[in-house]
PDB file of C-alpha atoms in Angstrom:
ATOM      1  CA  MET A   1       3.240 114.165 -27.539  1.00  0.00           C
ATOM      2  CA  LEU A   2       3.607 112.957 -23.955  1.00  0.00           C
ATOM      3  CA  ILE A   3       2.730 109.284 -23.622  1.00  0.00           C
ATOM      4  CA  ASP A   4       1.220 108.031 -20.370  1.00  0.00           C
ATOM      5  CA  THR A   5       2.383 104.946 -18.515  1.00  0.00           C
ATOM      6  CA  ASP A   6      -0.551 102.762 -19.527  1.00  0.00           C
ATOM      7  CA  ILE A   7       0.236 103.007 -23.253  1.00  0.00           C
ATOM      8  CA  ILE A   8       3.768 101.680 -22.706  1.00  0.00           C
ATOM      9  CA  VAL A   9       2.393  98.914 -20.450  1.00  0.00           C
ATOM     10  CA  TRP A  10      -0.052  97.856 -23.173  1.00  0.00           C
ATOM     11  CA  TYR A  11       2.803  97.890 -25.691  1.00  0.00           C
ATOM     12  CA  MET A  12       5.060  95.762 -23.458  1.00  0.00           C
ATOM     13  CA  ARG A  13       2.187  93.274 -23.066  1.00  0.00           C
ATOM     14  CA  GLY A  14       2.004  92.887 -26.845  1.00  0.00           C
ATOM     15  CA  ASN A  15      -1.118  94.953 -27.541  1.00  0.00           C
ATOM     16  CA  GLU A  16      -1.212  95.534 -31.303  1.00  0.00           C
ATOM     17  CA  LYS A  17      -3.146  98.799 -31.076  1.00  0.00           C
ATOM     18  CA  ALA A  18      -0.585 100.216 -28.629  1.00  0.00           C
ATOM     19  CA  ARG A  19       2.214  99.212 -31.012  1.00  0.00           C
ATOM     20  CA  GLU A  20       0.486 100.875 -33.964  1.00  0.00           C
ATOM     21  CA  THR A  21      -0.241 103.991 -31.925  1.00  0.00           C
ATOM     22  CA  ILE A  22       3.325 104.369 -30.669  1.00  0.00           C
ATOM     23  CA  GLU A  23       4.662 103.880 -34.182  1.00  0.00           C
ATOM     24  CA  THR A  24       2.556 106.799 -35.447  1.00  0.00           C
ATOM     25  CA  TYR A  25       4.644 109.138 -33.267  1.00  0.00           C
ATOM     26  CA  PRO A  26       8.214 109.143 -34.579  1.00  0.00           C
ATOM     27  CA  ARG A  27       9.323 111.113 -31.520  1.00  0.00           C
ATOM     28  CA  PHE A  28       7.529 111.335 -28.236  1.00  0.00           C
ATOM     29  CA  SER A  29       8.260 112.057 -24.614  1.00  0.00           C
ATOM     30  CA  ILE A  30       7.459 110.464 -21.294  1.00  0.00           C
ATOM     31  CA  SER A  31       7.581 111.904 -17.812  1.00  0.00           C
ATOM     32  CA  VAL A  32      10.267 110.606 -15.491  1.00  0.00           C
ATOM     33  CA  VAL A  33       7.282 109.577 -13.339  1.00  0.00           C
ATOM     34  CA  THR A  34       6.137 107.268 -16.137  1.00  0.00           C
ATOM     35  CA  TYR A  35       9.633 105.817 -16.378  1.00  0.00           C
ATOM     36  CA  MET A  36       9.693 105.117 -12.637  1.00  0.00           C
ATOM     37  CA  GLU A  37       6.195 103.579 -12.729  1.00  0.00           C
ATOM     38  CA  LEU A  38       7.301 101.305 -15.569  1.00  0.00           C
ATOM     39  CA  VAL A  39      10.463 100.228 -13.745  1.00  0.00           C
ATOM     40  CA  GLN A  40       8.423  99.441 -10.621  1.00  0.00           C
ATOM     41  CA  GLY A  41       6.254  97.140 -12.745  1.00  0.00           C
ATOM     42  CA  MET A  42       9.171  95.136 -14.138  1.00  0.00           C
ATOM     43  CA  ARG A  43       9.369  91.533 -12.965  1.00  0.00           C
ATOM     44  CA  ASN A  44      13.023  90.956 -13.837  1.00  0.00           C
ATOM     45  CA  LYS A  45      16.150  92.454 -15.404  1.00  0.00           C
ATOM     46  CA  ASN A  46      15.247  91.128 -18.858  1.00  0.00           C
ATOM     47  CA  GLU A  47      12.018  93.166 -18.844  1.00  0.00           C
ATOM     48  CA  LEU A  48      13.959  96.220 -17.699  1.00  0.00           C
ATOM     49  CA  ARG A  49      16.482  95.751 -20.532  1.00  0.00           C
ATOM     50  CA  ALA A  50      13.611  95.387 -23.015  1.00  0.00           C
ATOM     51  CA  LEU A  51      12.083  98.627 -21.745  1.00  0.00           C
ATOM     52  CA  ARG A  52      15.380 100.480 -22.049  1.00  0.00           C
ATOM     53  CA  ARG A  53      15.926  99.120 -25.580  1.00  0.00           C
ATOM     54  CA  ALA A  54      12.430 100.181 -26.635  1.00  0.00           C
ATOM     55  CA  LEU A  55      12.855 103.691 -25.235  1.00  0.00           C
ATOM     56  CA  ARG A  56      16.203 104.065 -27.042  1.00  0.00           C
ATOM     57  CA  ALA A  57      14.772 102.693 -30.304  1.00  0.00           C
ATOM     58  CA  TRP A  58      11.882 105.150 -30.101  1.00  0.00           C
ATOM     59  CA  LYS A  59      14.328 108.004 -29.277  1.00  0.00           C
ATOM     60  CA  THR A  60      12.090 108.780 -26.319  1.00  0.00           C
ATOM     61  CA  GLU A  61      12.809 111.959 -24.399  1.00  0.00           C
ATOM     62  CA  ILE A  62      12.389 111.528 -20.657  1.00  0.00           C
ATOM     63  CA  ILE A  63      11.244 114.821 -19.138  1.00  0.00           C
ATOM     64  CA  TYR A  64      12.463 115.386 -15.599  1.00  0.00           C
ATOM     65  CA  ILE A  65      10.572 117.179 -12.857  1.00  0.00           C
ATOM     66  CA  ASN A  66      11.584 120.788 -12.373  1.00  0.00           C
ATOM     67  CA  GLU A  67      10.282 123.626 -10.223  1.00  0.00           C
ATOM     68  CA  GLU A  68       7.595 124.657 -12.721  1.00  0.00           C
ATOM     69  CA  ILE A  69       6.241 121.107 -13.040  1.00  0.00           C
ATOM     70  CA  SER A  70       6.279 120.697  -9.256  1.00  0.00           C
ATOM     71  CA  SER A  71       4.446 123.978  -8.773  1.00  0.00           C
ATOM     72  CA  LYS A  72       1.742 123.135 -11.315  1.00  0.00           C
ATOM     73  CA  ALA A  73       1.284 119.639  -9.871  1.00  0.00           C
ATOM     74  CA  MET A  74       0.941 121.094  -6.383  1.00  0.00           C
ATOM     75  CA  PHE A  75      -1.696 123.515  -7.698  1.00  0.00           C
ATOM     76  CA  PHE A  76      -3.606 120.697  -9.430  1.00  0.00           C
ATOM     77  CA  VAL A  77      -3.669 118.597  -6.259  1.00  0.00           C
ATOM     78  CA  GLU A  78      -4.790 121.579  -4.143  1.00  0.00           C
ATOM     79  CA  GLN A  79      -7.369 122.662  -6.698  1.00  0.00           C
ATOM     80  CA  TYR A  80      -8.987 119.337  -7.495  1.00  0.00           C
ATOM     81  CA  TYR A  81      -8.219 116.725  -4.851  1.00  0.00           C
ATOM     82  CA  LEU A  82     -11.275 117.198  -2.655  1.00  0.00           C
ATOM     83  CA  SER A  83     -13.788 117.206  -5.505  1.00  0.00           C
ATOM     84  CA  HIS A  84     -12.043 114.888  -8.009  1.00  0.00           C
ATOM     85  CA  PRO A  85      -9.131 112.951  -6.557  1.00  0.00           C
ATOM     86  CA  VAL A  86      -5.974 113.728  -8.507  1.00  0.00           C
ATOM     87  CA  HIS A  87      -3.192 111.397  -7.478  1.00  0.00           C
ATOM     88  CA  LEU A  88       0.425 112.438  -7.175  1.00  0.00           C
ATOM     89  CA  ALA A  89       1.731 110.617 -10.251  1.00  0.00           C
ATOM     90  CA  ASP A  90      -1.135 111.882 -12.433  1.00  0.00           C
ATOM     91  CA  ALA A  91      -0.673 115.447 -11.171  1.00  0.00           C
ATOM     92  CA  LEU A  92       3.033 115.319 -12.052  1.00  0.00           C
ATOM     93  CA  ILE A  93       2.435 113.751 -15.476  1.00  0.00           C
ATOM     94  CA  GLY A  94      -0.367 116.237 -16.238  1.00  0.00           C
ATOM     95  CA  ALA A  95       1.813 119.139 -15.080  1.00  0.00           C
ATOM     96  CA  THR A  96       4.628 117.890 -17.319  1.00  0.00           C
ATOM     97  CA  ALA A  97       2.312 117.940 -20.348  1.00  0.00           C
ATOM     98  CA  VAL A  98       1.024 121.425 -19.531  1.00  0.00           C
ATOM     99  CA  THR A  99       4.480 122.865 -18.792  1.00  0.00           C
ATOM    100  CA  HIS A 100       5.912 121.587 -22.073  1.00  0.00           C
ATOM    101  CA  GLY A 101       2.814 122.356 -24.176  1.00  0.00           C
ATOM    102  CA  LEU A 102       2.317 118.693 -25.055  1.00  0.00           C
ATOM    103  CA  SER A 103      -0.824 116.661 -25.595  1.00  0.00           C
ATOM    104  CA  LEU A 104      -1.142 113.646 -23.306  1.00  0.00           C
ATOM    105  CA  LEU A 105      -1.902 110.289 -24.913  1.00  0.00           C
ATOM    106  CA  THR A 106      -3.594 108.118 -22.288  1.00  0.00           C
ATOM    107  CA  GLY A 107      -6.016 105.269 -21.847  1.00  0.00           C
ATOM    108  CA  ASN A 108      -6.863 106.697 -18.427  1.00  0.00           C
ATOM    109  CA  ALA A 109      -8.465 109.980 -19.456  1.00  0.00           C
ATOM    110  CA  LYS A 110     -10.605 110.030 -16.301  1.00  0.00           C
ATOM    111  CA  HIS A 111      -7.418 110.442 -14.232  1.00  0.00           C
ATOM    112  CA  TYR A 112      -6.729 113.754 -15.968  1.00  0.00           C
ATOM    113  CA  THR A 113     -10.227 115.089 -16.706  1.00  0.00           C
ATOM    114  CA  PRO A 114     -10.318 117.347 -13.635  1.00  0.00           C
ATOM    115  CA  ILE A 115      -7.154 119.097 -14.831  1.00  0.00           C
ATOM    116  CA  LYS A 116      -8.676 121.448 -17.377  1.00  0.00           C
ATOM    117  CA  ASP A 117      -5.314 122.560 -18.813  1.00  0.00           C
ATOM    118  CA  VAL A 118      -4.306 119.089 -20.012  1.00  0.00           C
ATOM    119  CA  GLU A 119      -5.047 118.362 -23.667  1.00  0.00           C
ATOM    120  CA  ILE A 120      -5.981 114.677 -23.609  1.00  0.00           C
ATOM    121  CA  VAL A 121      -5.734 112.311 -26.566  1.00  0.00           C
ATOM    122  CA  LYS A 122      -7.692 109.176 -25.664  1.00  0.00           C
ATOM    123  CA  PHE A 123      -6.372 105.681 -26.318  1.00  0.00           C
ATOM    124  CA  LYS A 124      -8.467 102.515 -26.321  1.00  0.00           C
ATOM    125  CA  PRO A 125      -6.456  99.292 -26.192  1.00  0.00           C
ATOM    126  CA  GLY A 126      -9.077  97.069 -27.772  1.00  0.00           C
TER     127      GLY A 126
END
């Protein structure tokens, strides 16, 4: 399972459903893009330390961008941008899921709907 940025954000904000959902996946992955988005949202070093501790505790694998992911993301942007805007981060996260054969758990399914190859698992925080 590849977990999208929003799920981790909900978890860090104390959302009980996000906590329960994350705990149902004993091992999951995130894209390095998700990691960078999370770091950019941190307000201080304590929040960053808490994020790092949580990722270690969950044994989260961070999947880095490689040539195959880049190529797929480029294709997704070219293919869908004019009809259904696919933003850079979403294209890279979607391409990561497709490249590694992972489902994508997200509360932002509409961001990935145009990308037909992504298997989306929807999350609702409330």
